[in-house]
mmCIF file of C-alpha atoms in Angstrom:
data_model
loop_
_atom_site.group_PDB
_atom_site.id
_atom_site.type_symbol
_atom_site.label_atom_id
_atom_site.label_comp_id
_atom_site.label_asym_id
_atom_site.label_seq_id
_atom_site.Cartn_x
_atom_site.Cartn_y
_atom_site.Cartn_z
ATOM 1 C CA MET A 1 15.378 1.737 22.055
ATOM 2 C CA ASN A 2 15.222 5.251 20.630
ATOM 3 C CA VAL A 3 13.713 5.156 17.148
ATOM 4 C CA THR A 4 13.017 8.055 14.815
ATOM 5 C CA VAL A 5 10.667 7.466 11.886
ATOM 6 C CA VAL A 6 11.056 9.931 8.984
ATOM 7 C CA CYS A 7 7.798 10.346 7.066
ATOM 8 C CA GLU A 8 8.461 12.551 4.088
ATOM 9 C CA VAL A 9 4.795 12.047 3.235
ATOM 10 C CA LEU A 10 2.386 11.382 6.091
ATOM 11 C CA GLY A 11 -0.995 13.114 5.754
ATOM 12 C CA GLU A 12 -4.312 11.302 5.960
ATOM 13 C CA ALA A 13 -4.494 7.534 6.389
ATOM 14 C CA ASN A 14 -5.711 7.156 2.741
ATOM 15 C CA ASN A 15 -2.665 5.378 1.354
ATOM 16 C CA GLY A 16 -0.628 2.347 2.153
ATOM 17 C CA THR A 17 2.585 4.198 3.078
ATOM 18 C CA THR A 18 0.874 6.342 5.723
ATOM 19 C CA ILE A 19 -0.951 3.364 7.199
ATOM 20 C CA ALA A 20 2.306 1.333 7.338
ATOM 21 C CA ALA A 21 4.091 4.231 9.042
ATOM 22 C CA MET A 22 1.382 4.712 11.684
ATOM 23 C CA ASN A 23 1.174 0.959 12.355
ATOM 24 C CA LEU A 24 4.942 0.880 13.007
ATOM 25 C CA ILE A 25 4.884 4.042 15.105
ATOM 26 C CA ASN A 26 1.952 2.818 17.239
ATOM 27 C CA TYR A 27 3.402 -0.657 17.736
ATOM 28 C CA LEU A 28 6.859 0.515 18.748
ATOM 29 C CA THR A 29 5.307 3.072 21.129
ATOM 30 C CA LYS A 30 3.069 0.403 22.652
ATOM 31 C CA LYS A 31 6.133 -1.812 23.227
ATOM 32 C CA GLY A 32 7.784 0.971 25.266
ATOM 33 C CA HIS A 33 10.234 2.302 22.756
ATOM 34 C CA ASN A 34 10.845 6.048 22.546
ATOM 35 C CA VAL A 35 9.585 6.938 19.068
ATOM 36 C CA LYS A 36 10.064 10.333 17.412
ATOM 37 C CA VAL A 37 8.365 11.234 14.104
ATOM 38 C CA VAL A 38 9.549 13.664 11.416
ATOM 39 C CA CYS A 39 6.867 14.858 9.038
ATOM 40 C CA PRO A 40 5.584 17.986 7.217
ATOM 41 C CA ASP A 41 2.085 17.891 8.705
ATOM 42 C CA ALA A 42 1.208 21.198 10.331
ATOM 43 C CA ASP A 43 -1.687 19.606 12.227
ATOM 44 C CA LYS A 44 0.830 17.570 14.235
ATOM 45 C CA ARG A 45 2.676 20.670 15.455
ATOM 46 C CA GLY A 46 2.846 20.691 19.238
ATOM 47 C CA LYS A 47 2.136 16.981 19.518
ATOM 48 C CA GLU A 48 4.642 15.172 21.693
ATOM 49 C CA ASN A 49 7.574 13.554 19.857
ATOM 50 C CA TYR A 50 6.499 15.032 16.473
ATOM 51 C CA TYR A 51 9.037 17.188 14.658
ATOM 52 C CA ILE A 52 7.494 19.303 11.912
ATOM 53 C CA ILE A 53 9.495 20.205 8.862
ATOM 54 C CA PRO A 54 8.423 22.703 6.156
ATOM 55 C CA VAL A 55 6.290 21.863 3.163
ATOM 56 C CA ALA A 56 8.187 21.917 -0.154
ATOM 57 C CA ASN A 57 7.059 24.056 -3.085
ATOM 58 C CA LEU A 58 7.580 21.843 -6.118
ATOM 59 C CA GLY A 59 6.012 24.129 -8.649
ATOM 60 C CA HIS A 60 2.415 24.558 -9.775
ATOM 61 C CA ILE A 61 2.041 21.235 -11.648
ATOM 62 C CA LEU A 62 3.560 18.920 -9.016
ATOM 63 C CA ASN A 63 1.862 20.841 -6.193
ATOM 64 C CA LYS A 64 -1.436 20.261 -7.953
ATOM 65 C CA VAL A 65 -0.758 16.532 -8.290
ATOM 66 C CA LEU A 66 0.055 16.257 -4.568
ATOM 67 C CA GLU A 67 -3.058 18.303 -3.678
ATOM 68 C CA MET A 68 -5.238 15.975 -5.748
ATOM 69 C CA ASN A 69 -3.817 13.018 -3.813
ATOM 70 C CA LYS A 70 -4.343 14.832 -0.535
ATOM 71 C CA ILE A 71 -0.704 14.786 0.553
ATOM 72 C CA VAL A 72 2.063 17.355 1.009
ATOM 73 C CA ALA A 73 5.801 16.997 0.282
ATOM 74 C CA ALA A 74 8.526 17.644 2.818
ATOM 75 C CA LYS A 75 11.390 20.168 2.625
ATOM 76 C CA TYR A 76 14.698 19.371 4.267
ATOM 77 C CA ASP A 77 15.312 21.208 7.493
ATOM 78 C CA LYS A 78 18.626 20.204 9.027
ATOM 79 C CA THR A 79 18.044 21.753 12.423
ATOM 80 C CA THR A 80 14.674 20.095 13.024
ATOM 81 C CA ILE A 81 15.786 16.727 11.679
ATOM 82 C CA TYR A 82 19.010 16.873 13.740
ATOM 83 C CA ASP A 83 16.955 17.456 16.872
ATOM 84 C CA ALA A 84 14.789 14.431 16.037
ATOM 85 C CA VAL A 85 17.634 11.996 15.269
ATOM 86 C CA LYS A 86 20.547 13.048 17.452
ATOM 87 C CA ASP A 87 19.706 10.562 20.246
ATOM 88 C CA ALA A 88 18.344 7.781 18.014
ATOM 89 C CA ASP A 89 19.594 4.215 18.106
ATOM 90 C CA ILE A 90 18.230 3.794 14.577
ATOM 91 C CA VAL A 91 16.311 5.882 12.091
ATOM 92 C CA HIS A 92 13.692 4.414 9.718
ATOM 93 C CA ILE A 93 12.982 6.398 6.574
ATOM 94 C CA MET A 94 9.648 5.613 4.870
ATOM 95 C CA ILE A 95 10.226 6.702 1.270
ATOM 96 C CA PRO A 96 13.214 7.579 -0.943
ATOM 97 C CA VAL A 97 12.140 10.914 -2.417
ATOM 98 C CA PHE A 98 12.229 14.519 -1.228
ATOM 99 C CA ILE A 99 14.491 14.652 1.861
ATOM 100 C CA ALA A 100 15.832 11.112 1.917
ATOM 101 C CA ARG A 101 19.323 11.701 0.579
ATOM 102 C CA LYS A 102 20.224 14.670 2.764
ATOM 103 C CA THR A 103 18.771 12.969 5.811
ATOM 104 C CA ALA A 104 20.754 9.786 5.097
ATOM 105 C CA LYS A 105 23.978 11.770 4.672
ATOM 106 C CA LEU A 106 23.367 13.549 8.005
ATOM 107 C CA LEU A 107 22.808 10.180 9.710
ATOM 108 C CA LYS A 108 26.002 8.777 8.175
ATOM 109 C CA SER A 109 27.922 11.760 9.555
ATOM 110 C CA LEU A 110 26.410 11.047 13.016
ATOM 111 C CA ASP A 111 27.137 7.280 12.677
ATOM 112 C CA ILE A 112 23.523 6.367 13.271
ATOM 113 C CA PRO A 113 22.212 3.173 11.606
ATOM 114 C CA ILE A 114 19.481 3.597 8.968
ATOM 115 C CA SER A 115 16.631 1.356 7.810
ATOM 116 C CA ALA A 116 14.286 2.256 5.030
ATOM 117 C CA GLY A 117 10.935 1.141 3.778
ATOM 118 C CA PHE A 118 10.110 0.228 0.183
ATOM 119 C CA HIS A 119 6.536 1.326 -0.218
ATOM 120 C CA ALA A 120 6.433 2.995 -3.664
ATOM 121 C CA GLN A 121 6.893 1.304 -7.004
ATOM 122 C CA ALA A 122 8.381 3.490 -9.717
ATOM 123 C CA GLU A 123 5.060 3.451 -11.484
ATOM 124 C CA ASN A 124 3.360 5.099 -8.525
ATOM 125 C CA LEU A 125 5.371 8.173 -9.551
ATOM 126 C CA THR A 126 5.549 7.797 -13.304
ATOM 127 C CA ALA A 127 1.787 7.233 -13.588
ATOM 128 C CA HIS A 128 1.262 10.862 -12.669
ATOM 129 C CA LEU A 129 3.387 11.826 -15.639
ATOM 130 C CA GLY A 130 1.628 9.512 -18.095
ATOM 131 C CA MET A 131 4.664 7.189 -18.261
ATOM 132 C CA LYS A 132 3.762 4.181 -16.123
ATOM 133 C CA ASN A 133 4.244 1.831 -19.118
ATOM 134 C CA PHE A 134 7.580 3.297 -20.204
ATOM 135 C CA HIS A 135 10.145 0.840 -18.808
ATOM 136 C CA PHE A 136 13.098 3.214 -19.240
ATOM 137 C CA ALA A 137 11.363 5.920 -17.135
ATOM 138 C CA ASN A 138 10.554 3.316 -14.448
ATOM 139 C CA HIS A 139 14.098 1.988 -14.559
ATOM 140 C CA LEU A 140 15.538 5.463 -14.078
ATOM 141 C CA THR A 141 13.174 5.980 -11.156
ATOM 142 C CA TYR A 142 14.499 2.833 -9.452
ATOM 143 C CA LEU A 143 18.074 4.032 -10.018
ATOM 144 C CA PHE A 144 17.068 7.349 -8.489
ATOM 145 C CA TYR A 145 15.539 5.541 -5.446
ATOM 146 C CA ASN A 146 18.825 3.712 -4.947
ATOM 147 C CA LYS A 147 21.022 6.773 -5.385
ATOM 148 C CA ASN A 148 18.776 8.951 -3.283
ATOM 149 C CA LEU A 149 18.418 6.628 -0.305
ATOM 150 C CA TYR A 150 18.818 2.845 -0.464
ATOM 151 C CA LYS A 151 22.572 2.741 -1.148
ATOM 152 C CA TYR A 152 23.128 4.534 2.208
ATOM 153 C CA VAL A 153 21.021 2.316 4.440
ATOM 154 C CA ASP A 154 21.885 -0.665 6.651
ATOM 155 C CA GLY A 155 18.744 -2.566 5.716
ATOM 156 C CA ILE A 156 15.612 -2.322 3.570
ATOM 157 C CA HIS A 157 12.096 -3.420 4.525
ATOM 158 C CA TYR A 158 10.338 -4.956 1.548
ATOM 159 C CA PRO A 159 6.593 -5.796 2.075
ATOM 160 C CA THR A 160 6.846 -8.637 -0.449
ATOM 161 C CA GLN A 161 9.482 -10.819 -2.099
ATOM 162 C CA PHE A 162 8.055 -9.632 -5.379
ATOM 163 C CA ILE A 163 9.184 -6.028 -4.879
ATOM 164 C CA ARG A 164 12.593 -7.054 -3.523
ATOM 165 C CA ASP A 165 13.277 -9.206 -6.579
ATOM 166 C CA TYR A 166 12.003 -6.501 -8.880
ATOM 167 C CA PHE A 167 14.120 -3.735 -7.376
ATOM 168 C CA GLU A 168 17.322 -5.802 -7.150
ATOM 169 C CA LYS A 169 16.897 -6.788 -10.807
ATOM 170 C CA GLU A 170 16.586 -3.100 -11.772
ATOM 171 C CA ILE A 171 19.680 -1.937 -9.854
ATOM 172 C CA LYS A 172 21.616 -5.141 -10.584
ATOM 173 C CA LYS A 173 22.595 -5.533 -6.938
ATOM 174 C CA THR A 174 21.684 -7.699 -3.948
ATOM 175 C CA THR A 175 20.537 -5.615 -0.935
ATOM 176 C CA ASN A 176 20.385 -6.346 2.785
ATOM 177 C CA GLY A 177 16.615 -6.884 2.619
ATOM 178 C CA TYR A 178 13.981 -8.031 5.098
ATOM 179 C CA VAL A 179 10.751 -9.278 3.547
ATOM 180 C CA ILE A 180 8.006 -8.524 6.005
ATOM 181 C CA SER A 181 4.324 -8.028 5.202
ATOM 182 C CA ASN A 182 2.784 -4.812 6.501
ATOM 183 C CA GLY A 183 0.194 -7.111 8.038
ATOM 184 C CA VAL A 184 -3.532 -7.080 8.579
ATOM 185 C CA ASN A 185 -5.039 -5.649 11.759
ATOM 186 C CA ASP A 186 -6.827 -8.319 13.786
ATOM 187 C CA ILE A 187 -10.127 -6.410 13.625
ATOM 188 C CA TYR A 188 -10.457 -7.600 10.058
ATOM 189 C CA ARG A 189 -12.332 -10.819 10.757
ATOM 190 C CA VAL A 190 -15.567 -12.499 9.721
ATOM 191 C CA ARG A 191 -18.444 -10.947 11.621
ATOM 192 C CA PRO A 192 -22.215 -10.552 11.148
ATOM 193 C CA SER A 193 -23.139 -7.710 8.764
ATOM 194 C CA VAL A 194 -26.464 -7.054 7.056
ATOM 195 C CA LYS A 195 -26.669 -5.600 3.542
ATOM 196 C CA PRO A 196 -28.324 -2.194 3.268
ATOM 197 C CA LYS A 197 -31.958 -2.534 2.225
ATOM 198 C CA GLU A 198 -31.237 -1.155 -1.256
ATOM 199 C CA PHE A 199 -28.599 -3.855 -1.834
ATOM 200 C CA GLU A 200 -30.608 -6.824 -0.475
ATOM 201 C CA ASP A 201 -31.215 -8.384 -3.923
ATOM 202 C CA LYS A 202 -27.818 -7.411 -5.321
ATOM 203 C CA PHE A 203 -24.510 -9.278 -5.716
ATOM 204 C CA CYS A 204 -22.100 -6.859 -4.052
ATOM 205 C CA ILE A 205 -18.564 -6.608 -5.460
ATOM 206 C CA LEU A 206 -15.985 -4.669 -3.449
ATOM 207 C CA PHE A 207 -12.687 -3.038 -4.485
ATOM 208 C CA THR A 208 -10.701 -0.994 -2.039
ATOM 209 C CA GLY A 209 -8.014 1.276 -3.523
ATOM 210 C CA ARG A 210 -7.145 4.811 -4.405
ATOM 211 C CA TYR A 211 -8.825 6.221 -7.501
ATOM 212 C CA SER A 212 -5.653 6.379 -9.539
ATOM 213 C CA LYS A 213 -4.502 5.032 -12.903
ATOM 214 C CA GLU A 214 -2.411 2.115 -11.659
ATOM 215 C CA LYS A 215 -5.359 0.740 -9.672
ATOM 216 C CA SER A 216 -7.211 0.111 -12.950
ATOM 217 C CA HIS A 217 -10.740 0.782 -11.752
ATOM 218 C CA MET A 218 -11.895 1.203 -15.338
ATOM 219 C CA VAL A 219 -11.172 -2.486 -16.076
ATOM 220 C CA LEU A 220 -13.571 -3.447 -13.297
ATOM 221 C CA LEU A 221 -16.270 -1.002 -14.495
ATOM 222 C CA LYS A 222 -16.060 -2.404 -18.015
ATOM 223 C CA ALA A 223 -16.156 -5.995 -16.765
ATOM 224 C CA ILE A 224 -19.394 -5.338 -14.860
ATOM 225 C CA GLU A 225 -20.819 -3.686 -17.980
ATOM 226 C CA LYS A 226 -20.034 -6.928 -19.910
ATOM 227 C CA SER A 227 -21.311 -9.311 -17.222
ATOM 228 C CA LYS A 228 -24.370 -11.432 -17.916
ATOM 229 C CA TYR A 229 -25.541 -10.312 -14.477
ATOM 230 C CA LYS A 230 -24.859 -6.568 -14.774
ATOM 231 C CA ASP A 231 -28.433 -5.786 -13.596
ATOM 232 C CA LYS A 232 -27.770 -7.745 -10.413
ATOM 233 C CA ILE A 233 -24.277 -6.443 -9.572
ATOM 234 C CA GLN A 234 -23.723 -3.628 -7.103
ATOM 235 C CA LEU A 235 -20.141 -2.338 -7.154
ATOM 236 C CA ILE A 236 -18.594 -0.687 -4.094
ATOM 237 C CA CYS A 237 -15.333 1.212 -4.644
ATOM 238 C CA ALA A 238 -13.936 2.086 -1.232
ATOM 239 C CA GLY A 239 -11.374 4.880 -1.431
ATOM 240 C CA ASP A 240 -10.688 8.318 -2.769
ATOM 241 C CA GLY A 241 -8.433 9.913 -5.369
ATOM 242 C CA PRO A 242 -7.965 12.093 -8.412
ATOM 243 C CA LEU A 243 -9.947 9.927 -10.899
ATOM 244 C CA LYS A 244 -13.238 9.943 -8.952
ATOM 245 C CA LYS A 245 -15.078 12.258 -11.368
ATOM 246 C CA LYS A 246 -13.996 10.236 -14.401
ATOM 247 C CA LEU A 247 -15.103 6.978 -12.788
ATOM 248 C CA VAL A 248 -18.469 8.430 -11.724
ATOM 249 C CA LYS A 249 -19.096 9.843 -15.219
ATOM 250 C CA TYR A 250 -18.395 6.506 -16.896
ATOM 251 C CA SER A 251 -20.565 4.616 -14.430
ATOM 252 C CA GLU A 252 -23.517 6.977 -14.934
ATOM 253 C CA LYS A 253 -23.375 6.362 -18.676
ATOM 254 C CA HIS A 254 -22.632 2.630 -18.863
ATOM 255 C CA LEU A 255 -23.746 0.749 -15.714
ATOM 256 C CA THR A 256 -27.239 -0.260 -14.657
ATOM 257 C CA ASN A 257 -26.573 0.149 -10.972
ATOM 258 C CA MET A 258 -24.590 3.208 -9.892
ATOM 259 C CA PRO A 259 -21.497 2.072 -7.956
ATOM 260 C CA MET A 260 -20.887 3.451 -4.498
ATOM 261 C CA PHE A 261 -17.760 5.573 -4.514
ATOM 262 C CA ASN A 262 -16.983 6.395 -0.955
ATOM 263 C CA PHE A 263 -14.140 6.673 1.603
ATOM 264 C CA PHE A 264 -15.192 4.619 4.636
ATOM 265 C CA THR A 265 -13.978 4.691 8.214
ATOM 266 C CA ARG A 266 -12.385 1.444 9.372
ATOM 267 C CA GLU A 267 -15.538 0.398 11.224
ATOM 268 C CA GLU A 268 -17.752 1.227 8.230
ATOM 269 C CA LEU A 269 -15.373 -0.686 5.951
ATOM 270 C CA LEU A 270 -15.573 -3.736 8.181
ATOM 271 C CA ASP A 271 -19.332 -3.817 7.671
ATOM 272 C CA VAL A 272 -19.010 -3.313 3.918
ATOM 273 C CA ILE A 273 -16.460 -6.124 3.515
ATOM 274 C CA ASN A 274 -18.563 -8.521 5.560
ATOM 275 C CA TYR A 275 -21.782 -7.954 3.629
ATOM 276 C CA SER A 276 -20.089 -8.079 0.236
ATOM 277 C CA ASP A 277 -20.137 -11.183 -1.964
ATOM 278 C CA LEU A 278 -16.842 -10.914 -3.900
ATOM 279 C CA TYR A 279 -13.635 -8.866 -3.878
ATOM 280 C CA CYS A 280 -12.120 -7.763 -7.179
ATOM 281 C CA HIS A 281 -8.595 -6.349 -7.361
ATOM 282 C CA PRO A 282 -7.888 -5.102 -10.930
ATOM 283 C CA ALA A 283 -4.731 -3.106 -10.036
ATOM 284 C CA GLU A 284 -1.931 -3.466 -12.590
ATOM 285 C CA ILE A 285 0.702 -2.146 -10.201
ATOM 286 C CA GLU A 286 0.834 -3.017 -6.484
ATOM 287 C CA ILE A 287 3.523 -3.778 -3.940
ATOM 288 C CA GLU A 288 1.314 -5.747 -1.568
ATOM 289 C CA ALA A 289 -2.337 -4.633 -1.425
ATOM 290 C CA ILE A 290 -3.212 -4.932 2.242
ATOM 291 C CA SER A 291 -6.785 -4.055 1.252
ATOM 292 C CA CYS A 292 -7.038 -7.371 -0.608
ATOM 293 C CA LEU A 293 -5.707 -9.245 2.464
ATOM 294 C CA GLU A 294 -8.178 -7.413 4.708
ATOM 295 C CA ALA A 295 -11.013 -8.654 2.461
ATOM 296 C CA ILE A 296 -9.657 -12.224 2.506
ATOM 297 C CA CYS A 297 -9.413 -12.167 6.306
ATOM 298 C CA CYS A 298 -13.100 -11.163 6.430
ATOM 299 C CA GLY A 299 -14.033 -14.151 4.318
ATOM 300 C CA LEU A 300 -14.228 -12.674 0.821
ATOM 301 C CA VAL A 301 -12.929 -14.656 -2.151
ATOM 302 C CA PRO A 302 -10.755 -12.402 -4.374
ATOM 303 C CA VAL A 303 -10.402 -12.093 -8.149
ATOM 304 C CA ILE A 304 -6.984 -10.544 -8.836
ATOM 305 C CA ALA A 305 -5.255 -9.173 -11.925
ATOM 306 C CA ASN A 306 -2.461 -11.516 -12.974
ATOM 307 C CA SER A 307 -0.058 -8.677 -13.616
ATOM 308 C CA PRO A 308 3.717 -9.024 -13.808
ATOM 309 C CA ARG A 309 3.986 -5.691 -11.947
ATOM 310 C CA CYS A 310 1.666 -6.629 -9.090
ATOM 311 C CA ALA A 311 2.478 -8.670 -5.984
ATOM 312 C CA THR A 312 -1.177 -9.261 -5.136
ATOM 313 C CA LYS A 313 -1.489 -12.184 -7.561
ATOM 314 C CA ALA A 314 0.559 -14.274 -5.135
ATOM 315 C CA PHE A 315 -2.446 -14.344 -2.811
ATOM 316 C CA ALA A 316 -4.536 -16.327 -5.302
ATOM 317 C CA ILE A 317 -5.181 -19.997 -4.405
ATOM 318 C CA ASP A 318 -5.951 -21.089 -7.972
ATOM 319 C CA GLU A 319 -6.702 -19.777 -11.448
ATOM 320 C CA ARG A 320 -10.328 -19.031 -10.616
ATOM 321 C CA SER A 321 -9.077 -16.086 -8.537
ATOM 322 C CA LEU A 322 -6.903 -14.702 -11.342
ATOM 323 C CA PHE A 323 -7.789 -12.809 -14.536
ATOM 324 C CA LYS A 324 -5.712 -11.590 -17.429
ATOM 325 C CA VAL A 325 -4.374 -8.143 -16.569
ATOM 326 C CA ASN A 326 -6.338 -5.256 -18.148
ATOM 327 C CA ASP A 327 -8.723 -7.792 -19.767
ATOM 328 C CA SER A 328 -12.266 -6.800 -18.821
ATOM 329 C CA ASP A 329 -13.731 -9.743 -20.769
ATOM 330 C CA ASP A 330 -11.804 -12.254 -18.759
ATOM 331 C CA LEU A 331 -12.700 -10.504 -15.504
ATOM 332 C CA ALA A 332 -16.361 -10.541 -16.516
ATOM 333 C CA GLN A 333 -16.194 -14.325 -17.015
ATOM 334 C CA LYS A 334 -14.591 -14.788 -13.602
ATOM 335 C CA ILE A 335 -17.256 -12.654 -11.928
ATOM 336 C CA ASP A 336 -19.994 -14.589 -13.688
ATOM 337 C CA TYR A 337 -18.443 -17.909 -12.599
ATOM 338 C CA PHE A 338 -18.660 -16.950 -8.921
ATOM 339 C CA ILE A 339 -22.180 -15.660 -9.257
ATOM 340 C CA GLU A 340 -23.209 -18.994 -10.887
ATOM 341 C CA ASN A 341 -21.260 -21.206 -8.490
ATOM 342 C CA PRO A 342 -21.865 -20.070 -4.899
ATOM 343 C CA ASP A 343 -20.957 -23.502 -3.481
ATOM 344 C CA GLU A 344 -17.474 -23.345 -5.071
ATOM 345 C CA LYS A 345 -17.079 -19.802 -3.754
ATOM 346 C CA GLU A 346 -17.921 -21.044 -0.290
ATOM 347 C CA LYS A 347 -15.295 -23.792 -0.481
ATOM 348 C CA LEU A 348 -12.656 -21.295 -1.589
ATOM 349 C CA LYS A 349 -13.640 -18.929 1.213
ATOM 350 C CA LYS A 350 -12.662 -21.584 3.777
ATOM 351 C CA GLN A 351 -9.283 -22.129 2.114
ATOM 352 C CA TYR A 352 -8.526 -18.413 1.997
ATOM 353 C CA LEU A 353 -9.415 -17.983 5.655
ATOM 354 C CA GLU A 354 -7.055 -20.829 6.594
ATOM 355 C CA ASN A 355 -4.193 -19.119 4.702
ATOM 356 C CA SER A 356 -4.885 -15.631 6.132
ATOM 357 C CA THR A 357 -3.212 -16.257 9.489
ATOM 358 C CA ALA A 358 0.240 -15.638 7.965
ATOM 359 C CA PHE A 359 -0.542 -11.918 7.684
ATOM 360 C CA ASP A 360 -1.363 -11.168 11.331
ATOM 361 C CA GLN A 361 -0.267 -7.595 11.887
ATOM 362 C CA GLU A 362 0.991 -8.081 15.408
ATOM 363 C CA HIS A 363 3.358 -10.818 14.199
ATOM 364 C CA CYS A 364 4.521 -8.638 11.279
ATOM 365 C CA MET A 365 5.242 -5.715 13.620
ATOM 366 C CA GLU A 366 7.221 -8.052 15.841
ATOM 367 C CA LEU A 367 9.345 -8.907 12.857
ATOM 368 C CA MET A 368 9.782 -5.187 12.087
ATOM 369 C CA GLU A 369 10.934 -4.588 15.673
ATOM 370 C CA LYS A 370 13.338 -7.548 15.361
ATOM 371 C CA MET A 371 14.701 -6.058 12.122
ATOM 372 C CA LEU A 372 15.482 -2.783 13.882
ATOM 373 C CA PHE A 373 17.236 -4.567 16.783
ATOM 374 C CA ASP A 374 19.174 -6.656 14.276
ATOM 375 C CA LEU A 375 20.397 -3.628 12.301
ATOM 376 C CA VAL A 376 21.487 -1.814 15.444
ATOM 377 C CA GLU A 377 23.490 -4.850 16.563
ATOM 378 C CA LYS A 378 25.089 -5.309 13.099
ATOM 379 C CA HIS A 379 26.023 -1.612 13.054
ATOM 380 C CA LYS A 380 27.671 -1.901 16.473
ATOM 381 C CA ALA A 381 29.562 -5.007 15.347
ATOM 382 C CA LYS A 382 30.929 -3.215 12.281
ATOM 383 C CA ALA A 383 32.025 -0.308 14.468
ATOM 384 C CA ASN A 384 33.820 -2.667 16.819
ATOM 385 C CA GLU A 385 35.584 -4.335 13.862
ATOM 386 C CA LYS A 386 36.887 -0.967 12.736
ATOM 387 C CA ASN A 387 38.206 -0.198 16.204
#
């Protein structure tokens, strides 16, 4: 099968969308499919099967926002995109923003089936404008997503049922959706790992996520400040992002033990997860949170924000793993409970590990491949009906 993956935003593997794109590209290539990639990344120029389109100039403010998040935006280039898609059996478009509409219209004119990923909640955009809690702004964003891409496609990949239900409610329409987790790589497993000497007597709490508003790092920092065991807690925030300076400044002023703010390689992160004692996920807005699943697969018990705009809460086995969204007092109580009850934490660990097999990445990628085959066949069947 000839597949073209359109990555309006690719860049570094420091966000869920890029990681999901590379997982799909690598899996399909490994299975022997001919995969072409459209992206605006100049460092990929000259690489086989990569088609490089220009970087868009969105004006000083938006360019600055993208720069802070270490990504670039794509500019539509019909000639390059045509070369990448002209022989495709199907084209998968990762996000519904900069070049999606024009690309989808081109594909329609070529009668090539289209699938699309749903990897960005409206709040991931409106948060940068200070409007993540304005429902009307988020509603308009979902309508824009639909108008800009999803209404043209043959099928939509939703990482969770939560985001499918949420989107369909906003646009008041049922879509041809496929709910498939992005999956957890099988390297994320329980393995021996020794705490660094400076953390030997500490209770290590891990959170993996971009330093951005919707990830709600500040709720976690305040919870640790309020914990009865704040002198014992060592927080590790794995990631990077525009709020790093703010988080560091708050921590220096309010926390006994300075958190570790660091972007880790995959191998380094595996060690960190396996020597940590608890995983906290305070994010208010999240489509799936593979980082939480990675921690669970390595044996960490999670404490997750019970947010109506977050799919991650569905991973919780019981109320001990949930706290009231944006409530640092409640989170502090949950943290203290697990510090005081290591035997209960160990029992939960075993339950979480038993449940984690459902998110095997190889299986999830098989389902993605099946989705693409399915959409190609349905497209052919519709064409035959017309004839």
